[in-house]
């Protein structure tokens, strides 16, 4: 992946083509790799060049859709409207070439969240994804984000949907983390709205029942080979355990994370790097020192 990104930064797209071809229908890895390549391609032209060179390549079209969607999001709701329509058209073109592909549909969810909050279109795209990959992690995260109050959801709607999806998902899937994602977002929003009376002395992780469900439904049954966004999900769990003062249990999660800290959700409670390092140190401290 590193060498492909380096090649892409120099305008070469052949490495991306080979990587995506080798990824095949592993939707988890495919979506992740497309997103990483899109971050590189948003201000470069290698994705555009590749799509022009191979206009019938479903890999090239899927990458271009991700790039165009990211450009539309950066431009904003009004200025990015035309870019959004281009991205939507590219998604449809990609699906015509490879109808089974989940990646363009996930891009469509992101576009609906950012530019066109159409519930009917959202339901249609969601049903298409469910037919192809019913437990797709990225698709679930896109929908739950759409349902955040700061986007297009009503009070409590995201929490209800996240809990429903987490309880329905088979054991071992990271969808169990969805309620923790909503919890962290709720905390962030409350801090933003009421900085004086609501702070870190009042937070939702103490005696939070979702933590045990994540441990029991995902962590204990997780696959030996981590999924593409393992670091993101593991950081949500380590963060929740840490703020619940369950540092002994957090140690195993920090072990699995290694050096791969993520900005969110730590940044919702202060300085992300400082909080991660502090709570990791507490997890690794001897019991007597930890108690002190």
Short mmCIF file of C-alpha atoms in Angstrom, two decimals:
data_model
loop_
_atom_site.label_atom_id
_atom_site.label_comp_id
_atom_site.label_asym_id
_atom_site.label_seq_id
_atom_site.Cartn_x
_atom_site.Cartn_y
_atom_site.Cartn_z
CA UNK A 1 0.00 0.00 0.00
CA UNK A 2 2.83 2.38 0.86
CA UNK A 3 4.58 1.88 -2.48
CA UNK A 4 1.29 2.30 -4.36
CA UNK A 5 0.60 5.58 -2.55
CA UNK A 6 4.13 6.79 -3.34
CA UNK A 7 3.64 5.91 -7.01
CA UNK A 8 0.26 7.64 -7.06
CA UNK A 9 1.82 10.81 -5.61
CA UNK A 10 4.07 10.84 -8.68
CA UNK A 11 1.14 10.41 -11.06
CA UNK A 12 1.49 6.67 -11.73
CA UNK A 13 -1.74 4.66 -11.52
CA UNK A 14 -0.53 1.19 -12.54
CA UNK A 15 0.24 0.24 -8.93
CA UNK A 16 -3.27 1.19 -7.84
CA UNK A 17 -4.72 -0.89 -10.66
CA UNK A 18 -2.71 -3.97 -9.64
CA UNK A 19 -3.52 -3.52 -5.96
CA UNK A 20 -7.27 -3.21 -6.50
CA UNK A 21 -7.28 -6.15 -8.92
CA UNK A 22 -5.53 -8.27 -6.28
CA UNK A 23 -8.02 -7.13 -3.62
CA UNK A 24 -10.92 -8.49 -5.66
CA UNK A 25 -14.29 -8.77 -3.90
CA UNK A 26 -12.88 -8.34 -0.39
CA UNK A 27 -15.20 -5.37 0.16
CA UNK A 28 -13.66 -4.45 3.51
CA UNK A 29 -10.13 -4.10 2.12
CA UNK A 30 -11.34 -2.70 -1.21
CA UNK A 31 -13.28 0.19 0.36
CA UNK A 32 -10.43 1.00 2.73
CA UNK A 33 -7.82 1.03 -0.04
CA UNK A 34 -10.02 3.15 -2.29
CA UNK A 35 -10.46 5.69 0.52
CA UNK A 36 -6.72 5.89 1.18
CA UNK A 37 -5.95 6.29 -2.53
CA UNK A 38 -8.69 8.92 -2.82
CA UNK A 39 -7.06 11.02 -0.09
CA UNK A 40 -3.90 11.04 -2.21
CA UNK A 41 -5.79 11.66 -5.45
CA UNK A 42 -8.05 14.47 -4.31
CA UNK A 43 -5.46 17.17 -5.21
CA UNK A 44 -3.63 15.15 -7.85
CA UNK A 45 -4.78 13.90 -11.25
CA UNK A 46 -3.68 10.25 -11.34
CA UNK A 47 -7.23 8.93 -10.77
CA UNK A 48 -8.63 11.20 -13.51
CA UNK A 49 -5.83 10.11 -15.87
CA UNK A 50 -6.42 6.44 -15.15
CA UNK A 51 -10.18 6.73 -15.77
CA UNK A 52 -9.50 8.41 -19.12
CA UNK A 53 -6.94 5.77 -20.09
CA UNK A 54 -9.21 2.86 -19.09
CA UNK A 55 -12.80 4.16 -19.18
CA UNK A 56 -14.27 0.64 -18.81
CA UNK A 57 -12.20 -0.28 -15.77
CA UNK A 58 -14.46 -0.73 -12.74
CA UNK A 59 -11.44 -0.15 -10.48
CA UNK A 60 -10.61 3.16 -12.16
CA UNK A 61 -14.24 4.30 -12.01
CA UNK A 62 -14.61 3.31 -8.35
CA UNK A 63 -11.47 5.25 -7.43
CA UNK A 64 -12.54 8.28 -9.46
CA UNK A 65 -15.93 8.23 -7.70
CA UNK A 66 -14.18 8.30 -4.31
CA UNK A 67 -11.93 11.15 -5.43
CA UNK A 68 -14.80 13.20 -6.86
CA UNK A 69 -16.89 12.66 -3.72
CA UNK A 70 -14.03 13.80 -1.50
CA UNK A 71 -13.57 16.91 -3.65
CA UNK A 72 -17.29 17.64 -3.36
CA UNK A 73 -17.16 17.31 0.43
CA UNK A 74 -14.16 19.63 0.66
CA UNK A 75 -15.91 22.20 -1.55
CA UNK A 76 -18.97 22.27 0.73
CA UNK A 77 -22.68 21.86 0.24
CA UNK A 78 -23.27 24.73 -2.19
CA UNK A 79 -19.97 24.97 -4.05
CA UNK A 80 -19.64 21.21 -4.29
CA UNK A 81 -23.04 20.50 -5.79
CA UNK A 82 -21.77 20.06 -9.35
CA UNK A 83 -18.90 17.91 -8.09
CA UNK A 84 -21.42 15.82 -6.18
CA UNK A 85 -23.42 15.20 -9.35
CA UNK A 86 -20.24 14.17 -11.19
CA UNK A 87 -19.38 11.74 -8.40
CA UNK A 88 -22.90 10.29 -8.43
CA UNK A 89 -22.72 9.75 -12.21
CA UNK A 90 -19.33 8.05 -11.85
CA UNK A 91 -20.78 5.75 -9.17
CA UNK A 92 -23.57 4.72 -11.53
CA UNK A 93 -21.05 4.14 -14.34
CA UNK A 94 -18.94 1.96 -12.04
CA UNK A 95 -21.99 -0.11 -11.06
CA UNK A 96 -22.87 -0.69 -14.70
CA UNK A 97 -19.44 -2.22 -15.29
CA UNK A 98 -19.40 -4.25 -12.04
CA UNK A 99 -22.93 -4.43 -10.57
CA UNK A 100 -21.81 -6.45 -7.51
CA UNK A 101 -19.38 -3.78 -6.29
CA UNK A 102 -20.27 -2.32 -2.90
CA UNK A 103 -17.72 0.52 -2.99
CA UNK A 104 -19.67 2.95 -5.27
CA UNK A 105 -22.78 2.46 -3.13
CA UNK A 106 -20.86 3.45 0.00
CA UNK A 107 -19.72 6.59 -1.84
CA UNK A 108 -23.37 7.33 -2.62
CA UNK A 109 -24.20 7.15 1.09
CA UNK A 110 -21.47 9.70 1.82
CA UNK A 111 -22.78 11.98 -0.92
CA UNK A 112 -26.34 11.78 0.43
CA UNK A 113 -25.10 12.68 3.91
CA UNK A 114 -23.14 15.68 2.67
CA UNK A 115 -25.13 17.07 -0.23
CA UNK A 116 -28.58 15.52 -0.68
CA UNK A 117 -30.36 14.35 2.49
CA UNK A 118 -33.00 12.37 0.60
CA UNK A 119 -34.38 9.60 2.85
CA UNK A 120 -35.95 7.78 -0.07
CA UNK A 121 -32.65 7.67 -1.95
CA UNK A 122 -30.88 6.65 1.26
CA UNK A 123 -33.24 3.71 1.74
CA UNK A 124 -32.78 2.63 -1.87
CA UNK A 125 -28.98 2.69 -1.70
CA UNK A 126 -29.05 0.95 1.69
CA UNK A 127 -31.17 -1.88 0.31
CA UNK A 128 -28.76 -2.31 -2.59
CA UNK A 129 -25.87 -2.64 -0.13
CA UNK A 130 -27.77 -5.09 2.07
CA UNK A 131 -28.29 -7.35 -0.95
CA UNK A 132 -24.54 -7.38 -1.70
CA UNK A 133 -22.87 -7.22 1.73
CA UNK A 134 -25.40 -7.06 4.60
CA UNK A 135 -22.87 -6.43 7.38
CA UNK A 136 -20.59 -3.98 5.57
CA UNK A 137 -18.83 -1.89 8.20
CA UNK A 138 -18.34 1.31 6.21
CA UNK A 139 -21.93 1.39 5.01
CA UNK A 140 -23.20 1.09 8.58
CA UNK A 141 -20.92 3.88 9.74
CA UNK A 142 -22.10 6.12 6.90
CA UNK A 143 -25.76 5.60 7.79
CA UNK A 144 -25.25 6.15 11.52
CA UNK A 145 -23.35 9.37 10.75
CA UNK A 146 -26.19 10.47 8.48
CA UNK A 147 -28.50 10.01 11.49
CA UNK A 148 -26.43 12.21 13.81
CA UNK A 149 -28.38 15.37 14.75
CA UNK A 150 -25.63 17.54 13.25
CA UNK A 151 -26.48 15.99 9.89
CA UNK A 152 -30.03 14.78 9.23
CA UNK A 153 -31.20 12.68 12.18
CA UNK A 154 -33.68 13.40 14.94
CA UNK A 155 -32.95 13.15 18.70
CA UNK A 156 -32.05 9.60 19.66
CA UNK A 157 -32.44 8.27 16.11
CA UNK A 158 -28.78 7.38 15.64
CA UNK A 159 -28.61 5.63 19.03
CA UNK A 160 -31.72 3.57 18.30
CA UNK A 161 -30.48 2.54 14.85
CA UNK A 162 -26.97 1.72 16.10
CA UNK A 163 -28.27 -0.49 18.90
CA UNK A 164 -30.63 -2.29 16.53
CA UNK A 165 -27.85 -3.01 14.03
CA UNK A 166 -25.36 -4.04 16.72
CA UNK A 167 -27.79 -6.48 18.30
CA UNK A 168 -28.70 -8.04 14.95
CA UNK A 169 -25.12 -8.51 13.72
CA UNK A 170 -23.47 -11.92 14.20
CA UNK A 171 -20.83 -12.31 16.90
CA UNK A 172 -17.32 -11.32 15.90
CA UNK A 173 -18.29 -8.38 13.71
CA UNK A 174 -17.15 -4.84 14.61
CA UNK A 175 -20.68 -3.49 14.14
CA UNK A 176 -21.01 -4.04 17.89
CA UNK A 177 -18.96 -0.83 18.26
CA UNK A 178 -21.66 1.34 16.63
CA UNK A 179 -23.33 2.35 19.95
CA UNK A 180 -19.94 3.53 21.26
CA UNK A 181 -19.57 5.69 18.14
CA UNK A 182 -22.95 7.31 18.84
CA UNK A 183 -22.07 7.72 22.53
CA UNK A 184 -18.85 9.56 21.69
CA UNK A 185 -20.66 11.81 19.21
CA UNK A 186 -23.35 12.59 21.79
CA UNK A 187 -20.66 13.55 24.29
CA UNK A 188 -18.94 15.78 21.72
CA UNK A 189 -22.21 17.52 20.85
CA UNK A 190 -23.16 18.10 24.50
CA UNK A 191 -19.76 19.58 25.25
CA UNK A 192 -20.08 21.87 22.26
CA UNK A 193 -23.55 23.04 23.27
CA UNK A 194 -22.99 23.44 27.01
CA UNK A 195 -19.32 23.84 27.84
CA UNK A 196 -19.91 25.26 31.30
CA UNK A 197 -22.19 22.73 32.96
CA UNK A 198 -21.20 19.64 30.99
CA UNK A 199 -17.61 18.41 30.91
CA UNK A 200 -15.33 15.51 31.59
CA UNK A 201 -16.59 15.15 35.18
CA UNK A 202 -19.95 14.20 33.65
CA UNK A 203 -19.58 11.70 30.88
CA UNK A 204 -21.54 8.68 29.58
CA UNK A 205 -18.93 5.90 29.87
CA UNK A 206 -19.22 5.15 33.61
CA UNK A 207 -21.37 2.01 34.02
CA UNK A 208 -22.09 2.04 30.28
CA UNK A 209 -23.78 -1.25 29.27
CA UNK A 210 -22.59 -0.93 25.67
CA UNK A 211 -18.99 -1.62 26.69
CA UNK A 212 -19.75 -5.14 27.91
CA UNK A 213 -21.75 -5.84 24.76
CA UNK A 214 -18.80 -4.79 22.58
CA UNK A 215 -16.49 -7.06 24.58
CA UNK A 216 -18.92 -9.97 24.41
CA UNK A 217 -20.22 -9.56 20.84
CA UNK A 218 -17.08 -8.41 19.00
CA UNK A 219 -13.85 -8.48 21.00
CA UNK A 220 -14.10 -12.02 22.35
CA UNK A 221 -15.07 -13.43 18.95
CA UNK A 222 -13.08 -11.19 16.61
CA UNK A 223 -11.28 -12.78 13.65
CA UNK A 224 -7.55 -13.56 14.01
CA UNK A 225 -6.85 -11.35 11.01
CA UNK A 226 -7.99 -7.79 11.80
CA UNK A 227 -10.38 -6.00 9.47
CA UNK A 228 -9.18 -2.91 7.59
CA UNK A 229 -10.46 -0.35 10.11
CA UNK A 230 -9.55 -2.40 13.17
CA UNK A 231 -7.56 0.49 14.68
CA UNK A 232 -10.60 2.79 14.54
CA UNK A 233 -12.90 0.32 16.28
CA UNK A 234 -10.31 -0.78 18.83
CA UNK A 235 -9.62 2.85 19.76
CA UNK A 236 -13.34 3.38 20.46
CA UNK A 237 -13.27 0.38 22.79
CA UNK A 238 -10.01 1.38 24.51
CA UNK A 239 -11.36 4.91 24.96
CA UNK A 240 -14.63 3.67 26.48
CA UNK A 241 -12.87 1.26 28.86
CA UNK A 242 -10.41 3.97 29.90
CA UNK A 243 -13.08 6.54 30.71
CA UNK A 244 -15.05 3.87 32.54
CA UNK A 245 -11.95 3.37 34.76
CA UNK A 246 -11.63 -0.21 33.52
CA UNK A 247 -7.91 0.11 32.88
CA UNK A 248 -7.03 -3.54 33.50
CA UNK A 249 -9.44 -4.63 30.75
CA UNK A 250 -8.17 -1.86 28.48
CA UNK A 251 -4.64 -3.29 28.58
CA UNK A 252 -5.48 -6.10 26.14
CA UNK A 253 -7.06 -3.61 23.73
CA UNK A 254 -4.08 -1.24 23.89
CA UNK A 255 -1.85 -4.27 23.18
CA UNK A 256 -3.82 -4.96 20.01
CA UNK A 257 -3.78 -1.30 18.95
CA UNK A 258 -0.03 -0.96 19.29
CA UNK A 259 1.12 2.45 18.02
CA UNK A 260 -1.97 2.99 15.86
CA UNK A 261 -3.85 5.59 17.88
CA UNK A 262 -6.67 7.41 16.12
CA UNK A 263 -7.63 11.05 16.56
CA UNK A 264 -11.30 10.25 17.18
CA UNK A 265 -12.72 9.57 19.77
CA UNK A 266 -9.84 10.72 22.00
CA UNK A 267 -10.06 14.26 20.66
CA UNK A 268 -13.68 14.50 21.86
CA UNK A 269 -12.38 14.53 25.44
CA UNK A 270 -9.28 16.74 25.14
CA UNK A 271 -5.87 16.48 23.50
CA UNK A 272 -6.01 13.18 21.62
CA UNK A 273 -2.32 12.21 21.80
CA UNK A 274 -1.98 13.18 25.45
CA UNK A 275 -5.12 11.28 26.48
CA UNK A 276 -4.17 8.15 24.55
CA UNK A 277 -0.69 8.02 26.05
CA UNK A 278 -1.94 8.77 29.56
CA UNK A 279 -4.61 6.08 29.57
CA UNK A 280 -2.31 3.56 27.93
CA UNK A 281 0.26 4.24 30.66
CA UNK A 282 -2.41 3.68 33.32
CA UNK A 283 -3.40 0.39 31.67
CA UNK A 284 0.22 -0.80 31.76
CA UNK A 285 0.88 0.43 35.31
CA UNK A 286 1.16 -2.06 38.21
CA UNK A 287 -2.19 -2.40 40.08
CA UNK A 288 -1.03 -0.56 43.22
CA UNK A 289 0.28 2.38 41.22
CA UNK A 290 -2.81 2.36 39.00
CA UNK A 291 -5.08 2.55 42.04
CA UNK A 292 -3.06 5.44 43.47
#
